[in-house]
Structure formats: structure tokens, C-alpha cells
Amino acid sequence: MSKIRIGIVGYGNLGRGVELAIRSNPDTELAFVATRRDPSAVQIKTENVPVYKTADLAAHQDEADVVVLCGGSATDLPEQTPALAKLFNVIDSFDTHARVPEHFANVDAVAKETGHTAMISVGWDPGMFSLARLYGNCILPDGKDYTFWGKGVSQGHSDAIRRVEGVQDGKQYTVPVEAAMEAVRRGEQPELTTRQKHLRECYVVAKEGADRAKIEHDIKTMPNYFDEYDTVVHFISQEELDRDHAGIPHGGFVMRSGVTGADGEHKHLIEYSLKLDSNPEFTTNVLVAFARAAARFAAEKSYGCKTVFDVPPAYLSPLSGEEIRAHLL
Amino acid sequence: MSKIRIGIVGYGNLGRGVELAIRSNPDTELAFVATRRDPSAVQIKTENVPVYKTADLAAHQDEADVVVLCGGSATDLPEQTPALAKLFNVIDSFDTHARVPEHFANVDAVAKETGHTAMISVGWDPGMFSLARLYGNCILPDGKDYTFWGKGVSQGHSDAIRRVEGVQDGKQYTVPVEAAMEAVRRGEQPELTTRQKHLRECYVVAKEGADRAKIEHDIKTMPNYFDEYDTVVHFISQEELDRDHAGIPHGGFVMRSGVTGADGEHKHLIEYSLKLDSNPEFTTNVLVAFARAAARFAAEKSYGCKTVFDVPPAYLSPLSGEEIRAHLL
């Protein structure tokens, strides 16, 4: 069988992660990398694979079975995914939950019109966590959902810290509150406020002579980002930050607490959790597994926009139906 | 929209669980209960629903959209599922892992020939745990699988205890070894023997005058059931057994430990766990969610035998694609 040819658009953390993930999936191969930068300035890790300008991709339509779009959700993907779904089967990790219906509709229209399969919002949240929520809801209809994130680095909150006056550098960890998770695990189905679910822990390098009390106050009272949370601020040196906080770990927990029985007398807990050393590399491993499914849908001429909810799990595996029934069922 | 009419074949723990689960799923309704016993001797909990003899079901082919088969895997289902797939769309919880390929082939042939959808091995293991294993394998191809069961009651092992000479009654709990789970969670990818993964804890009521030392020895050395495990035997009174060990709790953990990165330098852990007060009621909730999917496959004329691996998760939900994308993605 010929390999699934995967193109990468955007060569940042995600693009490099897709390139590595392809090496772990022997039924896939890297077709090309596309970038907005000057291709000659981009050094990729795979030999004998071309680097193109994203704007020139129309000339390379036949070179990839699926293209993984590795841009950001704020401005890149709302444009890129519909644009490239005209040329290729595509998959993205669009993660602005509130704008999913709009993005879905835009991509679906183009993909159906041009005969392509498009998959959006593939990663871990949205993605694997969405699947955990859906399965949990369907199996325990009399129940309640809980999603906790962390412990992990939030890029958005780290950026927000770095914009505070007097801050030289910083990193923010989202930390789930253990007491809240334990209450859910006991089947208490608590109502939890934002503050009761997560802590925000900040590691901050102050500029020389900066007012640390003011920095701490400015962070803790920042609207949307920190004011609704209990926030802890640690001042450390640049050396400590570089040494101890260079990674991009993340993770989290999806719990479904529900009851069954004639009078709801039996409690049940479904818990799905992730503990990830590298948030982008885990995300790209999810993307490559679903790229395999996208290639299968395209081969069946099942076009239009899809999400993780539409994918029969067997489509994610390089193994045959017989093999997965014999070894994994 | 008309409701999904669900028939139940077999009215033991599972059959009664399906009846309760239907109450929690307002888009479903109970069509009939079928039993091998005298129908007039079977008192069901739902009003105005007929009880038939299983042998007479050919006369009631048009009364159910899906029939849930609630027999045992050892002798009932290998006969019942192919036989009833001639008449109905069916779903079972066949759980003899080694015989799945054979059962699948038998059911698939009948279902395709007669134009029915059949779904086998639906529950939590096989079932939800199988899905966790498949997703884990596809996302982290460089990794290792671990399944731990418990703490929970094993019916087979409890039966085995009760057959030991001098034993009046007994119950066996399968207990996962915490130290082994922690080693997996640390990303050590240990090789674990049977003994290192699970303990077997037995609560035994001895007959008056029986030799307790001999009972304990006979249990601990019983081939297949106990000899490969560390087994703890507690002697208690019948009163204590009835009071403290009447439930049928179970649960377990599926873990996928894997690595990513240029040199496998990033560790990742995916963990899926269940903590269930009632093993049969959770199983039947899974069955009813997948019965919804079976009804959808049948409506699409997608016939033949399927497993949980073949079901797009969206098919399990009573909600529309728009709704699940808006609320659960």
C-alpha cells in the first residue's frame, strides 16, 4: 500500500511536531512543508522534502493526500482552512470554542463544493477532551461534566504577564484545584466557580529596579486573565526561569459523574486524563492520527467538514479491522 | 421524531439494567422483554409492555428497532446473537476476548444476509476500555498499553471460591496494585507480571466445622484463578458478607504511556478510568447508547456486524451535529 502523503503548512512548534509524528507513523510520509517565510531560510529536519511558499501551493495540489494546517486560531486558521480546503484535504487544530460553528460552516461549504475532506478542531481540547465529554454524556445521561486543565503552561496567560509594566519575562501555569477534583471523584456533583476549579501560578522575572508589589498587584487584578482566580506570583531570576521553566508541559482531566438505578442510587465516575511533557508534540500526534482518517474519508469520497465526533475510531489506526478486533477489543 | 423502540432478551441483571437505562434516555422506549422462562412469571418494572417467550420472537419482528441481548457470553450469546440477527438489529456485550473473531464472523454473515445491523462486545471491557486502548495506540504509536481492573467484584472468581470444599459463601475482589500503576504513571513503561498487576482479595464464609487452613490453601493454589496471584483470604460471617459485600462494584484503568520528540525525550500519559457502583447498570447504559447508534446504522442500511471501533461517536448522542459541536467540542 502506498503511504499517506502529508503536507505541513506553517513550520512553528506544531509544524515541527507534525514532522516528528510522521516518523512514528510508518504508513505516512512528509510530502512538503509550506511557509509564509522565504523557503530558502527554512531548514527542515527531513531530507529530500521540498519547502514551498504557502501562496504557491496551488501548483502542488497533487503532491499531498492531506495537509495539516499549523497556524494559530486567532487569525491564521479562519482564513487558511477555507482557502486551502479548495486545494487539499485539510486538517486543523482550531481551538476557539466559541467560533467553532462559524468556522465549521465556512470550511464545510468550500470542502463540499470542491470535493475535499476537511477536519477541524483536532487536538486534545478541542479533540480528545471533546470525545471524552461526548462519550461521558451519552453513557451517563443523568450526570454532570467537569473539565480541569493543568498543571500546564498557558501561552496566552504567559504572554499577558510579559505585557505587565516592569516585567522582563514570565511563565504562567494553570493548576487544577485538587480539593475540587476530589469532590467530583466522590460523586458529590458540586457546583464549582471559576476560582474553585483552577489556580494560576506565575513565575515572573522583574526588571531591575521594578516595583514588585505593583507587578504582583497588576497581575492579580488583570481582568479576564487573573481577576477571577486565586493567583500566586513567584519572583525568580532569568536564569531560574530559563533553567526550570523552559518546557511546554500541559494536561488535564475530563470527568463525568453520573448515577443509575431505580432511584439514582448507584454512582459512577468516568475520568479521562492527560499528562503531557510537550503540549505541541502531543497535539501533533493527535493531528497525524486524524489525518489518516481524513485520507480514508477522502478515498470514500466522504467530503465536507468533519470533527472528531464524526470519525469511527477504527479509521485512526493503521491496522485492519481484523487486527484491531483481535488485539485491542 | 419517533422514539427508538428497544427490545430486551433475557431479564437478569443486564436486562433489568437496560430497562432502567431506557428511562434515562427519553428518545428511547421499551418495546418488549423476552425470556426463556414462562412470561407470566416475569414481573417487569415498565407498565403496558409485553413479555414474550424468546422462542416466539419471530412473530414480533416489527415491534423493535434494536434488540439488546442480555445473555451470558459462555453459552447464550454464541447461539442467540446470530439467531436473533436474522430477525432484528441486535446488540450484545459478548466478552470472551479470545472468541471475538469467531463470534464476529458468525454474526456478520447472518446480519449481512438478512439486512440487519449487529453490534457485538459492547460494554466497558470489551467496550469503553477497548476504545481507550485504540485511541491511545493511534495517538502515541511509540508507547505501551496497560489495563488494570478493579477494585471490583469478579463473578467468575467468586463462583470459583464457592465451589471450594467447606465454603458456604464468598466474594472475590480484583484489586489493582497501586505501586504498579504509579510506575506506569511515572512513564517507566515497566514489564509487569500477572502477580505485579493485581491482587485477589477473598471474603469467605466457612461452613461450620470446616478446616479454614485447608480452605485458604485450596483457594490460593487454585490453577488459572488464583495460583498466579497474591491472594488474601478473609474469613467473615454470612451476616457480614450480606451486609458489607452485597454490591456489584467494579472499575479499572486503561493507560497508554508513550514518548514523542526527536529522541523520545518527551513522555506522555493517557489514562482512562472507571469507578462504578454497579457493574451491570453501567454496562447497560453503554449498551443503550450504542443501541442508538445501531438504529442509525440500520436506518442508513449499513448492515453487518460492527464493534465500538466502527461507531462515529456522534451516533451515540441524541443531540444533532450542530448541538454537539456547539456544546461539547
XYZ file of C-alpha atoms in Angstrom:
658
model
C 0.000 0.000 0.000
C 1.227 3.477 -0.805
C 1.920 5.807 2.085
C -0.301 8.700 3.124
C 1.442 11.842 1.869
C 1.132 14.617 4.457
C 1.843 18.282 3.782
C 2.573 20.786 6.560
C 1.556 24.428 6.368
C 3.347 26.555 8.959
C 6.647 25.499 10.484
C 6.471 26.588 14.123
C 6.078 24.328 17.190
C 3.127 22.498 15.633
C 4.643 22.109 12.174
C 7.848 20.671 13.645
C 5.750 18.356 15.817
C 3.894 17.008 12.768
C 7.224 16.348 11.080
C 8.353 14.279 14.095
C 4.997 12.481 14.383
C 5.243 11.327 10.759
C 8.438 9.456 11.690
C 6.473 7.450 14.277
C 3.758 6.513 11.793
C 5.382 4.347 9.099
C 2.274 4.420 6.871
C 2.697 8.189 6.446
C 5.345 10.325 4.759
C 6.129 14.018 4.601
C 5.161 15.496 1.206
C 6.188 19.127 1.705
C 6.423 21.954 4.184
C 4.886 25.311 3.275
C 5.712 28.596 4.952
C 4.953 32.292 4.636
C 8.654 32.993 5.093
C 11.305 32.709 2.408
C 11.517 28.914 1.854
C 15.281 29.034 1.450
C 15.527 30.377 5.023
C 13.615 27.398 6.489
C 15.699 24.392 7.447
C 13.534 21.278 7.993
C 14.613 18.012 9.638
C 13.578 15.643 6.832
C 15.851 15.129 3.862
C 14.760 15.492 0.236
C 11.432 17.124 1.020
C 10.614 20.454 -0.666
C 9.754 23.668 1.182
C 7.237 25.868 -0.665
C 5.733 29.275 -0.162
C 2.180 28.889 1.148
C 0.956 31.299 -1.529
C 2.300 28.959 -4.238
C 0.518 25.800 -3.061
C -1.991 25.749 -5.924
C 0.844 24.442 -8.099
C 1.380 21.462 -5.770
C -2.173 20.237 -5.352
C -1.351 16.667 -6.397
C 1.560 16.227 -4.025
C -0.266 15.610 -0.718
C -3.171 13.415 0.376
C -3.811 15.550 3.472
C -2.407 18.895 4.557
C -2.028 19.723 8.244
C -2.571 23.408 8.924
C -0.346 24.542 11.771
C -1.301 28.195 12.076
C -2.897 29.992 15.022
C -6.620 30.041 15.727
C -6.933 33.780 16.228
C -6.136 34.986 12.717
C -4.444 32.258 10.605
C -6.890 29.342 10.527
C -10.156 31.262 9.958
C -8.599 32.309 6.612
C -6.264 29.403 5.851
C -8.540 26.436 6.403
C -11.295 27.506 3.983
C -8.687 28.759 1.488
C -6.652 25.558 1.476
C -9.737 23.280 1.585
C -10.218 24.455 -2.021
C -6.971 22.701 -2.967
C -6.445 19.870 -0.494
C -7.952 17.593 2.098
C -7.074 19.530 5.235
C -6.978 19.211 8.996
C -6.534 21.914 11.625
C -6.460 22.346 15.407
C -8.765 25.385 15.552
C -9.340 25.911 19.267
C -11.522 28.982 19.700
C -14.504 27.035 21.095
C -16.995 29.883 20.665
C -16.225 30.305 16.963
C -16.400 26.598 16.015
C -19.898 26.757 14.416
C -18.858 29.637 12.146
C -15.515 28.051 11.202
C -17.245 24.711 10.552
C -19.789 26.326 8.214
C -17.125 28.227 6.251
C -14.924 25.181 5.793
C -17.825 22.823 5.069
C -19.126 24.972 2.207
C -15.752 25.108 0.438
C -14.862 21.464 1.034
C -18.194 20.202 -0.306
C -18.030 22.473 -3.328
C -14.515 21.402 -4.287
C -14.750 17.741 -3.270
C -12.413 17.686 -0.269
C -12.467 16.296 3.242
C -11.726 18.828 5.955
C -11.343 18.148 9.649
C -11.307 20.963 12.188
C -10.563 21.370 15.895
C -8.389 18.278 16.211
C -6.019 18.152 19.175
C -6.631 17.480 22.836
C -9.029 20.287 23.777
C -10.874 20.569 21.487
C -10.218 16.998 20.391
C -9.631 14.134 22.777
C -11.282 16.021 25.664
C -14.311 16.684 23.445
C -14.555 12.945 22.768
C -14.324 12.194 26.489
C -17.149 14.684 27.134
C -19.333 13.219 24.361
C -18.843 9.582 25.373
C -19.436 10.513 29.022
C -22.648 12.394 28.242
C -24.047 9.564 26.131
C -23.227 6.807 28.626
C -24.282 8.621 31.778
C -27.162 10.877 30.706
C -28.047 11.539 34.360
C -24.806 13.270 35.221
C -22.584 16.284 35.173
C -19.404 17.222 33.254
C -16.205 18.586 34.691
C -13.099 19.662 32.774
C -9.951 20.620 34.678
C -6.825 21.827 32.904
C -3.230 21.547 34.052
C -0.851 21.506 35.535
C 0.457 23.201 32.436
C 1.756 26.283 30.725
C -0.834 28.650 29.297
C 0.719 30.562 26.424
C -1.961 33.272 26.493
C -1.561 33.942 30.206
C 2.244 33.887 29.944
C 2.020 36.499 27.187
C -0.300 38.599 29.379
C 2.207 38.558 32.251
C 5.008 39.670 29.958
C 2.987 42.740 28.935
C 2.805 43.995 32.565
C 4.944 47.067 33.276
C 8.237 46.166 34.956
C 8.152 42.516 33.843
C 11.138 41.221 31.911
C 9.945 37.656 31.392
C 7.436 35.202 32.846
C 5.535 31.982 32.592
C 2.092 31.043 33.870
C 0.925 27.605 34.964
C -2.748 26.680 35.171
C -3.178 24.372 38.167
C -6.335 22.343 38.845
C -7.562 22.517 42.447
C -7.098 19.068 43.991
C -9.924 19.536 46.538
C -12.412 20.260 43.750
C -11.320 17.195 41.765
C -11.643 15.023 44.863
C -15.187 16.278 45.499
C -16.102 15.329 41.916
C -14.454 11.919 42.311
C -16.518 11.271 45.442
C -19.654 11.718 43.312
C -20.774 14.911 45.066
C -21.508 16.687 41.759
C -20.501 20.068 43.203
C -21.291 23.409 41.567
C -17.852 24.947 41.143
C -16.959 28.567 40.491
C -14.045 29.523 38.251
C -11.975 30.245 41.366
C -12.738 26.851 42.908
C -11.565 24.909 39.855
C -8.169 26.362 38.950
C -5.272 28.279 40.477
C -2.946 30.447 38.413
C 0.713 30.214 39.334
C 3.076 32.803 37.839
C 6.862 32.769 37.658
C 7.988 36.317 36.993
C 11.362 37.906 36.257
C 11.166 41.592 37.279
C 13.234 44.224 35.503
C 15.981 45.765 37.591
C 14.550 48.345 39.965
C 10.925 47.475 39.157
C 8.243 47.713 41.873
C 7.476 44.058 42.665
C 4.444 44.826 44.816
C 2.939 46.777 41.927
C 3.717 43.997 39.416
C 2.054 41.441 41.683
C -0.996 43.700 42.111
C -1.230 44.395 38.379
C -1.129 40.677 37.540
C -3.617 39.607 40.204
C -6.206 42.195 39.210
C -5.892 41.804 35.420
C -9.425 41.428 34.031
C -10.358 38.186 32.180
C -6.925 36.670 32.726
C -6.436 36.654 36.505
C -9.075 38.592 38.450
C -11.485 35.653 38.813
C -8.762 33.284 40.060
C -6.572 32.778 43.074
C -3.212 33.741 41.657
C 0.220 33.113 43.130
C 3.178 35.193 41.931
C 6.752 33.967 42.430
C 9.632 36.297 41.571
C 12.631 34.407 40.214
C 15.767 35.208 38.227
C 16.000 34.938 34.434
C 18.475 32.120 34.965
C 15.964 30.182 37.079
C 13.192 30.765 34.577
C 15.344 29.530 31.693
C 16.557 26.522 33.670
C 13.342 25.364 35.368
C 10.524 26.588 33.144
C 11.687 26.051 29.565
C 9.274 23.194 28.758
C 5.709 23.332 27.449
C 4.030 20.690 29.614
C 0.254 20.520 29.919
C -2.570 18.136 30.609
C -5.883 17.932 32.365
C -8.871 15.888 33.369
C -12.352 15.319 31.936
C -14.733 13.763 34.424
C -18.319 12.609 34.039
C -20.074 11.956 37.311
C -23.418 10.206 36.922
C -25.973 7.948 38.533
C -28.035 4.905 37.560
C -30.627 2.739 39.267
C -34.307 2.975 40.086
C -33.655 5.997 42.313
C -30.208 7.105 41.149
C -28.723 5.054 43.979
C -25.593 3.948 42.082
C -22.831 6.458 41.444
C -20.386 6.179 38.562
C -17.303 8.140 37.612
C -15.645 8.227 34.188
C -12.303 10.012 34.183
C -10.067 10.767 31.207
C -6.755 12.441 31.888
C -3.633 13.533 30.071
C -0.170 14.274 31.459
C 1.962 15.733 28.677
C 5.620 16.743 28.643
C 5.091 18.587 25.369
C 1.737 20.146 24.597
C 2.532 20.812 20.883
C 4.006 17.360 20.219
C 1.012 15.580 21.745
C -1.327 17.786 19.712
C 0.511 16.943 16.513
C 0.397 13.229 17.269
C -3.397 13.565 17.504
C -3.401 15.517 14.230
C -1.465 12.838 12.346
C -3.768 10.035 13.598
C -6.800 12.018 12.397
C -5.023 12.888 9.133
C -5.074 9.128 8.484
C -8.859 9.200 8.993
C -9.179 12.226 6.690
C -7.339 10.339 3.951
C -9.783 7.427 4.349
C -12.839 9.674 4.223
C -11.428 11.319 1.079
C -10.824 7.910 -0.515
C -14.512 7.104 0.162
C -15.490 10.471 -1.334
C -16.978 11.465 2.010
C -16.452 15.192 1.602
C -17.194 18.277 3.668
C -16.178 19.377 7.130
C -15.902 16.865 9.971
C -14.838 16.893 13.589
C -13.511 14.193 15.924
C -17.158 13.293 16.627
C -17.623 12.033 13.067
C -14.656 9.684 12.934
C -15.133 5.944 13.508
C -12.191 5.153 15.833
C -11.064 2.337 13.509
C -10.218 4.985 10.872
C -7.429 6.293 13.126
C -5.496 3.055 13.100
C -3.024 1.785 10.513
C -4.206 -1.743 11.389
C -7.061 -3.613 9.721
C -10.456 -4.239 11.310
C -9.481 -7.875 11.943
C -6.273 -6.833 13.661
C -7.816 -4.276 15.981
C -10.668 -6.627 16.918
C -8.191 -9.401 17.699
C -5.711 -7.284 19.676
C -7.430 -4.246 21.139
C -11.097 -5.178 21.684
C -39.234 12.176 15.742
C -40.414 8.724 16.749
C -38.643 7.011 19.611
C -36.153 4.183 19.205
C -38.008 1.014 20.205
C -35.714 -1.265 22.195
C -36.410 -4.933 22.914
C -34.700 -6.824 25.737
C -33.856 -10.519 25.533
C -33.038 -12.006 28.944
C -34.274 -10.433 32.158
C -31.439 -10.855 34.663
C -29.124 -8.121 35.995
C -28.374 -6.844 32.493
C -31.953 -6.967 31.239
C -33.185 -5.038 34.273
C -30.347 -2.553 33.764
C -31.389 -1.915 30.154
C -34.954 -1.296 31.326
C -33.695 1.356 33.785
C -31.327 2.897 31.220
C -34.214 3.392 28.781
C -35.867 5.649 31.382
C -32.810 7.927 31.330
C -32.826 8.186 27.528
C -36.044 9.970 26.525
C -35.539 9.264 22.820
C -35.842 5.509 23.504
C -38.716 3.328 24.681
C -39.075 -0.263 25.812
C -40.771 -2.390 23.117
C -40.814 -5.780 24.834
C -38.973 -8.101 27.165
C -38.319 -11.673 26.044
C -37.408 -14.535 28.351
C -36.816 -18.272 28.253
C -38.980 -18.580 31.367
C -42.772 -18.563 31.467
C -43.605 -14.928 30.568
C -46.484 -14.818 33.057
C -43.952 -15.484 35.838
C -41.806 -12.460 34.900
C -42.742 -9.170 36.505
C -41.135 -6.208 34.735
C -40.932 -2.624 36.029
C -42.424 -0.874 32.981
C -46.196 -0.722 32.564
C -48.038 -1.803 29.423
C -45.075 -3.533 27.825
C -45.461 -7.156 26.708
C -43.297 -10.063 27.888
C -42.733 -12.743 25.223
C -41.073 -16.106 25.092
C -37.717 -15.781 23.305
C -38.635 -18.714 21.069
C -41.695 -16.802 19.817
C -39.861 -13.637 18.747
C -40.232 -14.298 15.007
C -43.843 -13.162 15.380
C -42.749 -9.808 16.798
C -40.107 -8.806 14.286
C -41.703 -5.417 13.546
C -42.020 -4.331 17.150
C -38.429 -3.284 17.923
C -35.810 -1.165 16.160
C -32.965 -2.752 18.125
C -32.886 -5.729 20.464
C -30.408 -5.845 23.341
C -29.244 -9.383 24.070
C -28.622 -9.810 27.775
C -27.461 -13.429 27.940
C -24.098 -14.772 29.074
C -21.033 -14.989 26.857
C -20.164 -18.612 27.630
C -23.173 -20.343 26.078
C -26.073 -17.906 25.404
C -24.666 -15.261 23.070
C -22.707 -17.505 20.665
C -26.109 -19.002 19.740
C -28.500 -16.118 20.406
C -26.759 -13.280 18.601
C -26.541 -14.985 15.187
C -30.050 -16.453 15.628
C -31.681 -13.140 16.528
C -29.683 -11.143 13.968
C -31.873 -12.980 11.428
C -34.910 -11.158 12.830
C -33.704 -7.900 14.358
C -30.962 -5.333 14.573
C -29.139 -6.598 17.656
C -26.505 -5.608 20.175
C -24.693 -7.748 22.727
C -21.979 -7.494 25.375
C -20.046 -10.623 24.337
C -16.926 -10.515 26.495
C -14.861 -13.632 25.747
C -11.979 -11.701 24.176
C -10.359 -14.764 22.593
C -13.530 -15.778 20.752
C -14.401 -12.332 19.342
C -13.139 -13.026 15.775
C -15.276 -16.192 15.527
C -18.371 -14.540 17.036
C -17.915 -11.526 14.744
C -17.744 -13.729 11.636
C -20.849 -15.728 12.599
C -22.924 -12.648 13.348
C -21.647 -10.692 10.348
C -22.662 -13.406 7.878
C -26.239 -13.605 9.177
C -26.699 -9.860 9.543
C -25.480 -9.112 6.033
C -27.614 -11.870 4.533
C -30.800 -10.723 6.237
C -30.177 -6.961 6.104
C -29.631 -6.191 9.777
C -27.149 -4.196 11.837
C -25.488 -6.133 14.623
C -23.126 -4.787 17.240
C -21.088 -7.086 19.453
C -18.888 -6.769 22.543
C -20.385 -3.516 23.780
C -19.875 -2.673 27.449
C -16.855 -1.397 29.312
C -14.297 -4.174 28.698
C -14.694 -5.011 25.893
C -16.211 -1.661 25.000
C -15.096 1.629 26.501
C -11.728 0.172 27.569
C -11.211 -1.112 24.009
C -11.825 2.405 22.708
C -9.346 3.829 25.213
C -6.762 1.281 24.042
C -7.378 2.052 20.357
C -7.265 5.851 20.731
C -4.149 5.528 22.907
C -2.365 3.304 20.393
C -3.158 5.591 17.467
C -2.127 8.800 19.226
C 1.030 7.509 20.880
C 2.389 4.874 18.477
C 5.696 4.810 20.394
C 4.245 3.521 23.623
C 2.919 0.735 25.758
C -0.578 -0.286 26.942
C -1.623 -1.122 30.463
C -5.049 -2.271 31.623
C -5.749 -2.626 35.349
C -9.080 -3.893 36.655
C -10.735 -3.132 39.966
C -11.275 -2.639 42.675
C -14.305 -4.770 41.861
C -16.194 -7.997 42.211
C -15.264 -10.754 39.789
C -18.253 -13.029 39.315
C -16.159 -15.878 37.917
C -13.692 -15.847 40.796
C -16.492 -15.561 43.371
C -18.135 -18.632 41.825
C -14.801 -20.473 41.974
C -14.440 -19.746 45.688
C -17.932 -21.043 46.378
C -17.053 -24.377 44.777
C -14.190 -24.980 47.277
C -14.907 -27.706 49.831
C -16.017 -26.283 53.178
C -17.063 -22.901 51.743
C -20.619 -21.738 52.377
C -20.431 -18.413 50.533
C -17.858 -15.959 49.272
C -16.984 -12.978 47.182
C -13.776 -12.076 45.372
C -12.435 -8.603 44.657
C -9.858 -7.921 41.971
C -7.570 -5.160 43.242
C -5.069 -3.286 41.049
C -1.600 -2.903 42.589
C -1.074 0.772 43.335
C 2.742 0.561 43.062
C 2.475 -0.846 39.524
C 0.043 1.897 38.467
C 2.354 4.558 39.901
C 5.330 3.161 37.977
C 3.289 3.387 34.763
C 2.183 6.921 35.612
C 5.816 7.961 36.081
C 6.447 6.898 32.469
C 8.733 3.996 33.392
C 6.979 1.603 30.976
C 7.603 -1.372 33.292
C 7.230 -5.002 32.213
C 4.682 -6.328 34.710
C 3.874 -9.931 35.565
C 0.329 -11.043 36.350
C 1.238 -11.030 40.048
C 2.611 -7.494 39.914
C -0.553 -6.039 38.400
C -3.422 -7.365 40.513
C -4.154 -8.754 43.960
C -7.077 -11.075 44.651
C -8.931 -10.405 47.874
C -11.436 -13.035 49.050
C -14.168 -12.745 51.657
C -15.151 -16.264 52.638
C -17.878 -17.714 54.861
C -16.731 -21.161 56.056
C -19.214 -23.908 56.818
C -19.459 -24.839 60.476
C -16.577 -27.068 61.472
C -14.737 -26.649 58.158
C -10.934 -26.574 58.073
C -10.116 -22.928 57.409
C -6.418 -23.512 56.783
C -7.307 -26.038 54.114
C -9.873 -23.695 52.517
C -7.294 -20.914 52.369
C -4.714 -23.274 50.857
C -7.201 -24.634 48.296
C -8.156 -21.130 47.180
C -4.603 -19.780 46.963
C -3.356 -22.713 44.886
C -6.327 -22.988 42.522
C -4.949 -23.114 38.956
C -5.903 -20.306 36.483
C -7.969 -18.490 39.074
C -5.572 -17.764 41.948
C -2.212 -19.525 41.676
C -0.532 -16.756 39.666
C -1.669 -14.013 42.045
C -1.025 -12.816 45.549
C -4.286 -13.759 47.213
C -5.623 -12.622 50.571
C -8.360 -14.652 52.267
C -10.551 -13.094 54.962
C -12.958 -15.323 56.881
C -16.150 -13.486 57.827
C -19.685 -14.392 58.897
C -22.602 -14.763 56.489
C -24.136 -11.713 58.140
C -21.037 -9.626 57.420
C -20.893 -10.865 53.832
C -24.547 -9.986 53.256
C -24.188 -6.604 54.926
C -20.844 -5.397 53.548
C -20.415 -7.197 50.224
C -23.859 -7.198 48.571
C -22.991 -4.718 45.803
C -21.501 -5.368 42.378
C -18.984 -2.518 42.119
C -16.192 -2.574 39.569
C -13.937 -0.350 37.554
C -10.427 -0.085 36.277
C -7.806 1.871 34.406
C -6.505 1.900 30.834
C -3.188 3.682 30.480
C -1.114 4.456 27.428
C 2.415 5.552 28.204
C 4.274 6.933 25.219
C 7.013 9.245 24.036
C 7.477 11.886 21.345
C 10.334 14.118 20.223
C 13.456 13.773 18.134
C 14.870 11.237 20.616
C 11.748 10.203 22.546
C 12.640 12.837 25.137
C 9.037 13.838 25.947
C 6.867 11.475 27.977
C 3.087 11.420 27.772
C 0.431 9.558 29.736
C -3.177 8.993 28.661
C -5.322 7.497 31.419
C -8.953 6.408 31.184
C -10.598 5.140 34.346
C -13.975 3.986 35.589
C -15.272 3.781 39.161
C -18.633 2.020 39.109
C -21.082 1.317 41.927
C -22.955 -1.128 39.697
C -21.096 -3.047 37.017
C -24.274 -4.305 35.238
C -26.043 -0.926 35.266
C -23.025 0.851 33.786
C -22.718 -1.857 31.131
C -26.376 -1.460 30.177
C -26.020 2.317 29.940
C -23.235 1.736 27.417
C -25.452 -0.769 25.578
C -28.344 1.685 25.252
C -26.081 4.468 23.916
C -24.727 2.072 21.272
C -28.242 0.781 20.529
C -28.963 4.343 19.386
C -26.003 4.068 17.006
C -27.217 0.664 15.778
C -30.605 2.172 14.949
C -28.864 4.901 12.935
C -26.702 2.423 11.032
C -29.807 0.370 10.241
C -31.646 3.474 9.018
C -28.694 4.088 6.653
C -28.834 0.447 5.552
C -25.324 -0.039 6.871
C -25.679 -3.737 7.649
C -23.448 -6.443 9.047
C -21.542 -6.814 12.290
C -19.872 -3.834 13.919
C -17.978 -3.126 17.111
C -17.403 0.040 19.138
C -14.463 0.763 16.809
C -16.825 1.317 13.870
C -19.139 3.842 15.512
C -18.676 7.577 14.882
C -19.078 8.988 18.412
C -21.761 11.422 17.185
C -24.041 8.415 16.518
C -24.212 7.758 20.276
C -25.816 11.081 21.076
C -29.480 12.070 20.909
C -28.303 15.579 20.003
C -27.705 16.901 16.488
C -24.275 17.510 14.987
C -24.771 21.274 15.447
C -25.639 20.816 19.109
C -22.704 18.604 19.997
C -20.270 20.848 18.126
C -21.608 23.900 19.945
C -21.710 22.377 23.448
C -19.231 19.522 23.706
C -16.412 20.247 21.244
